[in-house]
Short mmCIF file of C-alpha atoms (C1' of nucleotides) in Angstrom, two decimals:
data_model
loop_
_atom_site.label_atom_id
_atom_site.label_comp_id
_atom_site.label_asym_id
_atom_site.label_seq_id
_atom_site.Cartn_x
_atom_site.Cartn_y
_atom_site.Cartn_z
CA UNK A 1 0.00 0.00 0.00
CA UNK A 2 2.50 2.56 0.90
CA UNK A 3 5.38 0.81 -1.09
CA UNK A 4 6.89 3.21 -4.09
CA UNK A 5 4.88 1.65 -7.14
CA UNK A 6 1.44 3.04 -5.59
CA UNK A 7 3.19 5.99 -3.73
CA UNK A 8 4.32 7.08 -7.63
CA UNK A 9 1.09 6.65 -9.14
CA UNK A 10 -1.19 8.03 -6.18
CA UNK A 11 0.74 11.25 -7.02
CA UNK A 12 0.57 11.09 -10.60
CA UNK A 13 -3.09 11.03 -10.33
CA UNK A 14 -2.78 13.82 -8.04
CA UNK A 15 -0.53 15.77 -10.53
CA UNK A 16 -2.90 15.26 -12.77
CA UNK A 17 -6.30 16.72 -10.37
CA UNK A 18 -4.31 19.60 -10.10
CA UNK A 19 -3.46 20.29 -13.56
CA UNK A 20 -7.21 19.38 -14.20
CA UNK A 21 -8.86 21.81 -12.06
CA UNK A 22 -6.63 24.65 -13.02
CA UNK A 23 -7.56 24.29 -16.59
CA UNK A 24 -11.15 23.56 -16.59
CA UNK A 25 -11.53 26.24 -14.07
CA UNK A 26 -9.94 28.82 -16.59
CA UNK A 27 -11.58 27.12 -19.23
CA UNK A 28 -14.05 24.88 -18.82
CA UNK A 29 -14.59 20.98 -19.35
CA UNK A 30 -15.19 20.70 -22.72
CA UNK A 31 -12.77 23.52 -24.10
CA UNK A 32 -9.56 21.47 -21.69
CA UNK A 33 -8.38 18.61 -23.91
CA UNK A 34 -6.76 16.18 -22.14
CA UNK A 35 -3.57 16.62 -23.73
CA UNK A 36 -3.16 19.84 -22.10
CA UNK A 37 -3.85 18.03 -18.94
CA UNK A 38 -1.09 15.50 -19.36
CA UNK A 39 0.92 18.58 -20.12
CA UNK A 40 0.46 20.63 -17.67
CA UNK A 41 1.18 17.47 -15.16
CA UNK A 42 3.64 16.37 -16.92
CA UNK A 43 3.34 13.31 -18.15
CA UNK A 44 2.05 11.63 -21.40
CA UNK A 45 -1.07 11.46 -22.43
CA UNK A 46 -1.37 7.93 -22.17
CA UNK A 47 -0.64 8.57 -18.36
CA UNK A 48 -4.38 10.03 -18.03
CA UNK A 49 -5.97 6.71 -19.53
CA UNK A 50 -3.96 4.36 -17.56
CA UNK A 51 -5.10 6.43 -14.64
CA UNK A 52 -8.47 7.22 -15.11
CA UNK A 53 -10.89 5.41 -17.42
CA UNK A 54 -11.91 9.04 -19.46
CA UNK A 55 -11.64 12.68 -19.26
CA UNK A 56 -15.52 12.43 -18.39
CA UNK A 57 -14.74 9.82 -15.31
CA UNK A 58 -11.49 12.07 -14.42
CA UNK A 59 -13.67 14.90 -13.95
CA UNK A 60 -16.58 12.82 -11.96
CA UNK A 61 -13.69 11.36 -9.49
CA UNK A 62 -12.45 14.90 -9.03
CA UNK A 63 -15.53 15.92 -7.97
CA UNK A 64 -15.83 13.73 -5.81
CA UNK A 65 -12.74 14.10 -4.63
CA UNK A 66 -13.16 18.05 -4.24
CA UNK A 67 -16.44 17.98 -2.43
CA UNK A 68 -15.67 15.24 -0.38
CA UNK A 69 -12.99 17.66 0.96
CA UNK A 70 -15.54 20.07 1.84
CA UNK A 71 -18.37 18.07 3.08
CA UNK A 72 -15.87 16.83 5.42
CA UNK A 73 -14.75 20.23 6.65
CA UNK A 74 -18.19 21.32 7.10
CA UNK A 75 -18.81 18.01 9.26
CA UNK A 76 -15.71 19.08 11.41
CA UNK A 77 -16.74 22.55 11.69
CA UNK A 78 -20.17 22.42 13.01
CA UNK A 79 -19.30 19.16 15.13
CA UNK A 80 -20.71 19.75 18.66
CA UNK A 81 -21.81 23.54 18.42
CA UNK A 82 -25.24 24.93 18.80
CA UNK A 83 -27.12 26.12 15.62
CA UNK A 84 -26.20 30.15 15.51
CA UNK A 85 -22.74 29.66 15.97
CA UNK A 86 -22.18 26.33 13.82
CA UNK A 87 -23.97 28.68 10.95
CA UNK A 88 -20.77 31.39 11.39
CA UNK A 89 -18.48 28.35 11.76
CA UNK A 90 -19.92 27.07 8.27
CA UNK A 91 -19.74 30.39 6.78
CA UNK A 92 -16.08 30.12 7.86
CA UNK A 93 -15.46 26.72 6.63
CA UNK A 94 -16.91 27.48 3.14
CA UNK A 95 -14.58 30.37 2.76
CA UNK A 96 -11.53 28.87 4.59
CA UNK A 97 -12.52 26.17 1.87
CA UNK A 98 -12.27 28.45 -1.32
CA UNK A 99 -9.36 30.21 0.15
CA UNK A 100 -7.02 26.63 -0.09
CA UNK A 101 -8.67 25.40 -3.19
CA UNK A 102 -9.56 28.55 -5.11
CA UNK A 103 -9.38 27.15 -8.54
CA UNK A 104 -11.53 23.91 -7.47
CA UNK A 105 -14.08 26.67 -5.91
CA UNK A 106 -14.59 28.44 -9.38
CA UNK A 107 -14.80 25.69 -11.20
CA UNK A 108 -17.76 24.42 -8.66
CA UNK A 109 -19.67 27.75 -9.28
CA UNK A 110 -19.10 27.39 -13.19
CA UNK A 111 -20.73 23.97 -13.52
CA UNK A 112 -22.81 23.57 -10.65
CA UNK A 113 -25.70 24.90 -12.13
CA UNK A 114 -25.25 23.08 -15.64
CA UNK A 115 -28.28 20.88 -17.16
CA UNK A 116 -27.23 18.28 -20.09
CA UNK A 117 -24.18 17.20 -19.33
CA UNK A 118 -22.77 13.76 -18.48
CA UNK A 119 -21.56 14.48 -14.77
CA UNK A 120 -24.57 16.33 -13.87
CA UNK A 121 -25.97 13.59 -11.66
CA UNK A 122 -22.43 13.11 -10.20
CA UNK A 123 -22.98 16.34 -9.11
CA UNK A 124 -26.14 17.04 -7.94
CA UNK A 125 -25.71 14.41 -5.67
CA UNK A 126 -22.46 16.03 -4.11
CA UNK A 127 -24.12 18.80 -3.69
CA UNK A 128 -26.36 17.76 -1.84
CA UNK A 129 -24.44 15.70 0.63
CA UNK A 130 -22.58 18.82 1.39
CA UNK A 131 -25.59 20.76 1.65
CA UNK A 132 -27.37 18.30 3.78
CA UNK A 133 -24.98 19.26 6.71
CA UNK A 134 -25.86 22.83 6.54
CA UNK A 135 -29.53 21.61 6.26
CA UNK A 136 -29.09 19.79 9.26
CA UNK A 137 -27.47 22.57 11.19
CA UNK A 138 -30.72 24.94 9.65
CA UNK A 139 -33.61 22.66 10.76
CA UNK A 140 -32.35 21.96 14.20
CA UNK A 141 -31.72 25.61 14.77
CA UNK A 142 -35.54 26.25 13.44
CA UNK A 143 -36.88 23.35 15.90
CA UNK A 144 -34.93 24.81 18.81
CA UNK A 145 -36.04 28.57 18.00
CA UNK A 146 -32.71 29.56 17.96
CA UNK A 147 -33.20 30.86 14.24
CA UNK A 148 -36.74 31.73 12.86
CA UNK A 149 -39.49 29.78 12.27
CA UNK A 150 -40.38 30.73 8.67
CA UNK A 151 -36.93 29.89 7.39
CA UNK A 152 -37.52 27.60 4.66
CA UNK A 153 -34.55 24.92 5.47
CA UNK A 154 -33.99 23.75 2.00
CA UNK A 155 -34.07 27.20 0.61
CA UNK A 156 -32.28 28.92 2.76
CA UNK A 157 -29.36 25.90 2.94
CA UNK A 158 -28.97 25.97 -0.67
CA UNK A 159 -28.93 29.64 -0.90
CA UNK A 160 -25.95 29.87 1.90
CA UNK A 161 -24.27 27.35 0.39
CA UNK A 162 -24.83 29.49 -3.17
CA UNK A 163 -24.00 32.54 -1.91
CA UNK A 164 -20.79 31.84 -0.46
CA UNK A 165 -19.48 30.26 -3.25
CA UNK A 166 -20.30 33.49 -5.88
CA UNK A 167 -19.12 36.13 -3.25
CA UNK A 168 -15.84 34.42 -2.76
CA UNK A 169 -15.70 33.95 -6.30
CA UNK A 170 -16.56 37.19 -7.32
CA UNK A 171 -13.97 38.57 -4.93
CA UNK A 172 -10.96 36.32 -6.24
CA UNK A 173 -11.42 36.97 -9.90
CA UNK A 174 -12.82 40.47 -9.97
CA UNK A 175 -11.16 41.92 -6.66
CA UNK A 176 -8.18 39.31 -5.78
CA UNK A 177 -6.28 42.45 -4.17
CA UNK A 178 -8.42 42.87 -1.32
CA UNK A 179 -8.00 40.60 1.87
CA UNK A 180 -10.15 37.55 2.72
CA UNK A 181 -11.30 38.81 6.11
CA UNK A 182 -13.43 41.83 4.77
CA UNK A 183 -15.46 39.52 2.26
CA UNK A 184 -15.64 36.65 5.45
CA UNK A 185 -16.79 39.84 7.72
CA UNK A 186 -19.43 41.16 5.49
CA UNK A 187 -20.68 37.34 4.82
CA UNK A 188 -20.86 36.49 8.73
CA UNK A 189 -22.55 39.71 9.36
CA UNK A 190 -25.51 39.22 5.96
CA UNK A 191 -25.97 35.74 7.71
CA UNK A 192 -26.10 37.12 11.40
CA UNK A 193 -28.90 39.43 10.12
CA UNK A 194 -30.69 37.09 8.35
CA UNK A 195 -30.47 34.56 11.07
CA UNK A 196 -31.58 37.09 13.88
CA UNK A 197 -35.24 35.60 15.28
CA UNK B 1 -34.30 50.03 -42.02
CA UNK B 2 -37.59 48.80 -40.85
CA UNK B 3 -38.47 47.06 -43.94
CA UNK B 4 -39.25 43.62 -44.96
CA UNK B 5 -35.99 42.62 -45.25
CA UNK B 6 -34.49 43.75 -42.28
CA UNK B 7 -37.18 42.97 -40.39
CA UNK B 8 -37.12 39.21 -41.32
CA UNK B 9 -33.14 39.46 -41.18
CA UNK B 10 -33.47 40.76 -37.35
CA UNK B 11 -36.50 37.26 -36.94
CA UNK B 12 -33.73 34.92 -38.05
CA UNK B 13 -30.94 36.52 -36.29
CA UNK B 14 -33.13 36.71 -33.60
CA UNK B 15 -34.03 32.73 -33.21
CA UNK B 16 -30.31 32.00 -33.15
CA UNK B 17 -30.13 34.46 -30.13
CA UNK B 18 -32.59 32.29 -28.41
CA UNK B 19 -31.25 28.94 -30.21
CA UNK B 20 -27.99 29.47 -28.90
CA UNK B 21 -28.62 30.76 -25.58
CA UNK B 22 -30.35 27.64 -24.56
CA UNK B 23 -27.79 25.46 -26.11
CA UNK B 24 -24.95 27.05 -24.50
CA UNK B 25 -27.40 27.37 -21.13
CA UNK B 26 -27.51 24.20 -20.94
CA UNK B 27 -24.22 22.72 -22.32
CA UNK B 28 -21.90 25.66 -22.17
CA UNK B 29 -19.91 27.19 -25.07
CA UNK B 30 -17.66 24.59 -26.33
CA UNK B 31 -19.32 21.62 -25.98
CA UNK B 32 -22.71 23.16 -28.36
CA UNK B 33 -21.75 22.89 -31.79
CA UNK B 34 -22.82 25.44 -34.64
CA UNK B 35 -24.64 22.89 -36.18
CA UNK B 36 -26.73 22.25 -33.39
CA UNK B 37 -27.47 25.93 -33.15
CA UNK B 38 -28.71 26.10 -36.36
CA UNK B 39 -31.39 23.09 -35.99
CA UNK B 40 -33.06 24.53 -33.62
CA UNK B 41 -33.36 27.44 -34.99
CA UNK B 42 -34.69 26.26 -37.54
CA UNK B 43 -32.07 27.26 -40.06
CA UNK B 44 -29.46 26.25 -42.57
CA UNK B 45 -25.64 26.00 -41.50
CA UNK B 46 -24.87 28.47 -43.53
CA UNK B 47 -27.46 31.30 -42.59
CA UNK B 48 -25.53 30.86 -39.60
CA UNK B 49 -22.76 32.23 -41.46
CA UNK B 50 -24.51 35.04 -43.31
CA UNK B 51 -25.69 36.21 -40.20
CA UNK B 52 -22.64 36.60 -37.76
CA UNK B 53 -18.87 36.29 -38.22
CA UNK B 54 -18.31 33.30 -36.40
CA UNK B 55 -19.62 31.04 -33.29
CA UNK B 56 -17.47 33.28 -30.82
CA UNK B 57 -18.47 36.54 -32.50
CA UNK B 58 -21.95 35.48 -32.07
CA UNK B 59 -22.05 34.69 -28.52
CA UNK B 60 -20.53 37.70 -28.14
CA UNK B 61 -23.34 39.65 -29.85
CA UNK B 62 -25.52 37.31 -27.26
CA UNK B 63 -23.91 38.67 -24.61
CA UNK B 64 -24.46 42.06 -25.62
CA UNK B 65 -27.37 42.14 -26.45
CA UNK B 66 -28.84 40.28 -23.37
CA UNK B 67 -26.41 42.09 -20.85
CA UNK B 68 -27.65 45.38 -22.91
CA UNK B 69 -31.42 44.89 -22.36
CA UNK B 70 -30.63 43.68 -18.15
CA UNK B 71 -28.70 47.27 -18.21
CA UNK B 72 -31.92 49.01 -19.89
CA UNK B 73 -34.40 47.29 -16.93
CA UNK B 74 -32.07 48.18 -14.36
CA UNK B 75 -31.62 52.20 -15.02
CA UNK B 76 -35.25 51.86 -15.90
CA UNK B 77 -35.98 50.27 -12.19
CA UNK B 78 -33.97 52.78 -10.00
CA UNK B 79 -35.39 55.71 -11.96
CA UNK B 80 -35.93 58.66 -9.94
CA UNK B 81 -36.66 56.47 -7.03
CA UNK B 82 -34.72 57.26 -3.29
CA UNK B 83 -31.58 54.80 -2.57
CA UNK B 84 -33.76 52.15 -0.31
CA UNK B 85 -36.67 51.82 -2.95
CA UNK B 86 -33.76 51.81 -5.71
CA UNK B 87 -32.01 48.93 -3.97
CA UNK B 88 -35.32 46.85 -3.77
CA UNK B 89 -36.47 47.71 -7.41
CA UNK B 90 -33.14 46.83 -8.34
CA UNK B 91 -33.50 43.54 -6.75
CA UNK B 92 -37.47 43.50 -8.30
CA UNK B 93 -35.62 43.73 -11.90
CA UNK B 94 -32.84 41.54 -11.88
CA UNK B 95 -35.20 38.46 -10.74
CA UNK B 96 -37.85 39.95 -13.39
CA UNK B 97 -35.23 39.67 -15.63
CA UNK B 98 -33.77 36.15 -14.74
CA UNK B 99 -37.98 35.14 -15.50
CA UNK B 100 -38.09 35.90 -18.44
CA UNK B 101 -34.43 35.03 -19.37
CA UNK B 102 -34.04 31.99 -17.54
CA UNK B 103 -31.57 30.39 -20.00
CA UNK B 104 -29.46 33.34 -20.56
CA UNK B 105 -29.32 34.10 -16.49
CA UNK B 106 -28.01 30.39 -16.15
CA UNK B 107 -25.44 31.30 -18.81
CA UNK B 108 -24.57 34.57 -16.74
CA UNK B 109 -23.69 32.64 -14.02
CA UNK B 110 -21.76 29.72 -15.61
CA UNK B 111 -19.96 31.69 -17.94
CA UNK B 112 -19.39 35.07 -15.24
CA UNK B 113 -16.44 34.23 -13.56
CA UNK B 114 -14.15 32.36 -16.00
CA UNK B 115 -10.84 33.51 -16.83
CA UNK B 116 -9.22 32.81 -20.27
CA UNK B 117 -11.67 32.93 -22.69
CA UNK B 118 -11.37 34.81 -25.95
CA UNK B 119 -14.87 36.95 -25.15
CA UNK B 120 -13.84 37.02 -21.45
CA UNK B 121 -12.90 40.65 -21.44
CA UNK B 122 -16.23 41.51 -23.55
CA UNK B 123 -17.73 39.70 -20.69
CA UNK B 124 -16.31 41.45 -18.07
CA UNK B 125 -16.69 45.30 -19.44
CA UNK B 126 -20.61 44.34 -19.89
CA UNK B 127 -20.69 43.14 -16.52
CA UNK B 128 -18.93 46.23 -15.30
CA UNK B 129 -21.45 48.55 -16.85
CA UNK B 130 -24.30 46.36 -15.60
CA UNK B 131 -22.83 46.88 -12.28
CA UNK B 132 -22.17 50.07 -12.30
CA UNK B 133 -25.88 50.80 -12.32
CA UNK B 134 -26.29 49.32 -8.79
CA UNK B 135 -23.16 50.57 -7.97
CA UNK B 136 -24.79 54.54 -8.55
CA UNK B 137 -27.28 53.84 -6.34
CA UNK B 138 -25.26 52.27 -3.32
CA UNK B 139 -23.00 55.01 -4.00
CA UNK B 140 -25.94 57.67 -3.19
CA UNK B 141 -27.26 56.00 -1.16
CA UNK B 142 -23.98 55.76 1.15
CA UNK B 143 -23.49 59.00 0.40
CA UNK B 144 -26.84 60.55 1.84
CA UNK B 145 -26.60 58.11 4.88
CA UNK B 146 -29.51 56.06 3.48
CA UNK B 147 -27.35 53.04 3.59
CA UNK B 148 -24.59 52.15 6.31
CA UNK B 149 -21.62 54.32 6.19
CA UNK B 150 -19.17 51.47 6.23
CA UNK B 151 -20.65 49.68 3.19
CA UNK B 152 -18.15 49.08 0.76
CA UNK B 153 -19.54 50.19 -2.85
CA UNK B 154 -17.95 48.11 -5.25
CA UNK B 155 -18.36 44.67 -3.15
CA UNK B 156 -21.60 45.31 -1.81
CA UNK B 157 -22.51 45.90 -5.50
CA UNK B 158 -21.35 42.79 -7.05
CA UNK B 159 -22.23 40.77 -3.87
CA UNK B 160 -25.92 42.15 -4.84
CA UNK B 161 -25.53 41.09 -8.45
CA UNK B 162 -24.08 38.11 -7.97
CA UNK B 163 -26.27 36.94 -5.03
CA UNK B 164 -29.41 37.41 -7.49
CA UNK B 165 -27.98 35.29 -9.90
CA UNK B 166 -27.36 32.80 -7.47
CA UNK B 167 -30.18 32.60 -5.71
CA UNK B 168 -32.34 32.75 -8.69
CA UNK B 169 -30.32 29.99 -10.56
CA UNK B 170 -30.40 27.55 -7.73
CA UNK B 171 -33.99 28.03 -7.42
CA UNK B 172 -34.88 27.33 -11.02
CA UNK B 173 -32.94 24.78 -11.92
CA UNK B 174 -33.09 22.60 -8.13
CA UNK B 175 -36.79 23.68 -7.12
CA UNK B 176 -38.57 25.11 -10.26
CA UNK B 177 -42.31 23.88 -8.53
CA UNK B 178 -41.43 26.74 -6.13
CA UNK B 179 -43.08 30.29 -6.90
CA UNK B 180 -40.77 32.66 -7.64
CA UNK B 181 -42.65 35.11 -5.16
CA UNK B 182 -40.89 32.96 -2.39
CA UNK B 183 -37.46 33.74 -3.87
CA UNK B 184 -37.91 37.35 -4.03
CA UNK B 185 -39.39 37.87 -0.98
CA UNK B 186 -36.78 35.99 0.71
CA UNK B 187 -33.96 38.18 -0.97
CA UNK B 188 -35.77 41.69 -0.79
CA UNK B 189 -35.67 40.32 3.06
CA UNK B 190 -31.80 39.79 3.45
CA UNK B 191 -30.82 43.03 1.23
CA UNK B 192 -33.70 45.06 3.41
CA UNK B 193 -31.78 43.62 6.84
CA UNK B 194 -28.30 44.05 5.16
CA UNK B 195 -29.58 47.85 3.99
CA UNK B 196 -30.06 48.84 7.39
CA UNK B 197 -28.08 51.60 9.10
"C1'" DG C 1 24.71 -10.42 -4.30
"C1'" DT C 2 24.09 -10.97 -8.93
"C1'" DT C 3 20.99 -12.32 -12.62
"C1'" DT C 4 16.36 -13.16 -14.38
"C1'" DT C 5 11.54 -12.53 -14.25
"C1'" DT C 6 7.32 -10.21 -13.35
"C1'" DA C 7 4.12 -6.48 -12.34
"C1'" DT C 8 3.33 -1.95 -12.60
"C1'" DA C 9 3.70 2.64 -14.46
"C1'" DC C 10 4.41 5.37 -18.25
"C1'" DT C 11 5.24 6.87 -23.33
"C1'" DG C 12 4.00 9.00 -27.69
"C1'" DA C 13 2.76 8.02 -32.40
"C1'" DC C 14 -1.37 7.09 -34.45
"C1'" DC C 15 -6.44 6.48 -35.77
"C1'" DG C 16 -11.15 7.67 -36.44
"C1'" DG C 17 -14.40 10.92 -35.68
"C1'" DT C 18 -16.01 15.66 -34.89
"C1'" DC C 19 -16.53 20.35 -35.71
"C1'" DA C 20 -15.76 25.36 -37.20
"C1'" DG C 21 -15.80 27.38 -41.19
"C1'" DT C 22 -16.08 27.55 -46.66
"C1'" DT C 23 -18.00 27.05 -51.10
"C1'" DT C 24 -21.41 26.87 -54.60
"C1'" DA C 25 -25.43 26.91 -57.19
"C1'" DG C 26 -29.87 27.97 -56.64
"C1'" DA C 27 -34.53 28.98 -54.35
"C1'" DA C 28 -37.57 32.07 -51.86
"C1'" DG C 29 -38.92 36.40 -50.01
"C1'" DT C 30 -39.61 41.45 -50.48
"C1'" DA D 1 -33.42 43.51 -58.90
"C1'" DC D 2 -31.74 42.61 -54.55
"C1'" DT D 3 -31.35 40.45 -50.20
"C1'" DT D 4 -31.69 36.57 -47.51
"C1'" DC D 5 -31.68 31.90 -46.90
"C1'" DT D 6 -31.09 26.76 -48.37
"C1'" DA D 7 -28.91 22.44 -49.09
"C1'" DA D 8 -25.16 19.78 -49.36
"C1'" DA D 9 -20.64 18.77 -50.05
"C1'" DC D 10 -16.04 19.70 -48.60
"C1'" DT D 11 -11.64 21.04 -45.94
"C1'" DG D 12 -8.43 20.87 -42.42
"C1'" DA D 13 -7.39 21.27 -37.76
"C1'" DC D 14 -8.15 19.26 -33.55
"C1'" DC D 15 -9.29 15.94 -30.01
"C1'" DG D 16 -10.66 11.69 -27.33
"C1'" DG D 17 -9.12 7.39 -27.04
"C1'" DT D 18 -5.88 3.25 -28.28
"C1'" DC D 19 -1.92 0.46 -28.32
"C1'" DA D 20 2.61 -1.52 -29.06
"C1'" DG D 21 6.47 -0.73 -26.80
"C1'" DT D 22 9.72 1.12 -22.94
"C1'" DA D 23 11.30 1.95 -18.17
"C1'" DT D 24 11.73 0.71 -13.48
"C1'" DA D 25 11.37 -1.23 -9.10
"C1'" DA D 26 10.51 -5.14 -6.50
"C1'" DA D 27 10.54 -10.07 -6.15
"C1'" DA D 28 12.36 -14.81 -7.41
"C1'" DA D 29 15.84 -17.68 -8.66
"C1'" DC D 30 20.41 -18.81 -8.52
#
DNA sequence: GTTTTTATACTGACCGGTCAGTTTAGAAGT
DNA sequence: ACTTCTAAACTGACCGGTCAGTATAAAAAC
């Protein structure tokens, strides 16, 4: 398992995620060809299809792999605190999130909301295994009274979740010069208001 | 300029608009062929041709032209009206807009934040001016002390943008059975709490 | 401990299909 | 008459995927 034959190839395929989500966050899936994948990784192109079955399941298993990442960090960060404050604390996550994996972040907001395409159902069902933990955060924090009562839970989760991705976005393409903290700050503070009973 | 010729010229150039828009909507740019724009138009290949440069040219011309007309509803929304009432007519229009657009909104926001894309910086200038509508009216409104002090202009004003999109988005393509009334209401209610001095 | 074998990881030229864009001769609309 | 569109064939670049062959590290055989 950790011997130097898997070692070598578990980071070639990692090589490869990287140079993957850099270029079809730039550019999209179907305008990245896979040789500029291989490329960019450095390795042949033949690499990519003795490492992954096609650029279609490439992208699925990076998906996975990205979200995963997240889903998990959202599971860590609400772990044990009451609604209000695991809310912040998943507001903080998400952006801590984007901040590390930037390119993975805009590539999420660029293809999230796609209909047609191959990986969609891949997708959708990430998305909503991450956004089932805010969910579950929401509705407990409605049943409690610790948020408001007319807070639609699957609305409102989806629309956090949304929200955080195309600020953060916004701010890293359009605005890159101006510090994290100030777009975290004015988040926190739209979903303090929002959450007040 | 308004005769028969023109005027049928403008119908056909006018289904490819709406042709495309979907396509792309649904697939993004690269992956929807010119071909497949013109079947569902309703069109030869070739009329394609005698009707725009190329694919990228007309996308661009899309983007224009759809950018222009959310540009037109926007000054046409804050019109005379004071900062608050601006802000939530502003909000009234873009998810107006996003209605009766649906496919090009969901091409907005896939198509928004990429980098390195020929009509990227065509893109991003439209976006500005867009923008820079809501941007007037924050900036007034910040100004007179109608809106907090401490509100940065240019982020609150693409947060505001972008947040529509978002929202709007999610809503249509993950709960479309849900009335859009819900949406807006819910938003004029976060921008109203965020608004507040 | 040196040689031989095996399994695994990688290479890059190549193939078949796809797609943007062109061409052409003519039909239809105004 | 003039503009707009059609239909269909064609070109050439590009791209996803394949495959015969190479490299290398560990294991087996000696």
């Amino acid at each position: 398992m950790t011997d130097g034959r898997s070692r070598r190839r578990e980071d070639t395929r990692q090589r490869l995620f990287v140079a993957a989500v850099e270029l079809i966050a730039e550019q999209g899936f179907s305008a990245t060809t896979v040789d500029d994948i291989a490329a960019r990784a450095g390795v042949a192109k033949g690499t990519v299809y003795y490492n992954f079955e096609s650029k279609t399941v490439l992208f699925e298993e990076l998906l996975r792999h990205g979200i995963g990442l997240l889903t998990a960090d959202f599971r860590a960060a609400v772990d044990g605190l009451p609604p209000r404050e695991a809310l912040a604390a998943l507001v903080r996550a998400e952006l801590e999130y984007i901040r590390r994996y930037r390119a993975f972040a805009q590539l999420l907001l660029s293809e999230m909301w796609r209909t047609n395409r191959e990986w969609q159902q891949t997708l959708r069902l990430l998305r909503g295994e991450a956004i089932e933990v805010i969910a579950e955060t929401v509705r407990s924090g409605v049943a409690s009274g610790d948020l408001p009562a007319d807070l639609d839970v699957r609305t409102a989760s989806s629309a956090l979740f949304g929200v955080g991705l195309v600020v953060a976005v916004d701010w890293l393409v359009f605005q890159p010069d101006r510090p994290i903290e100030d777009v975290q700050e004015a988040l926190l503070g739209i979903v303090r208001r929002v959450a007040q009973t």
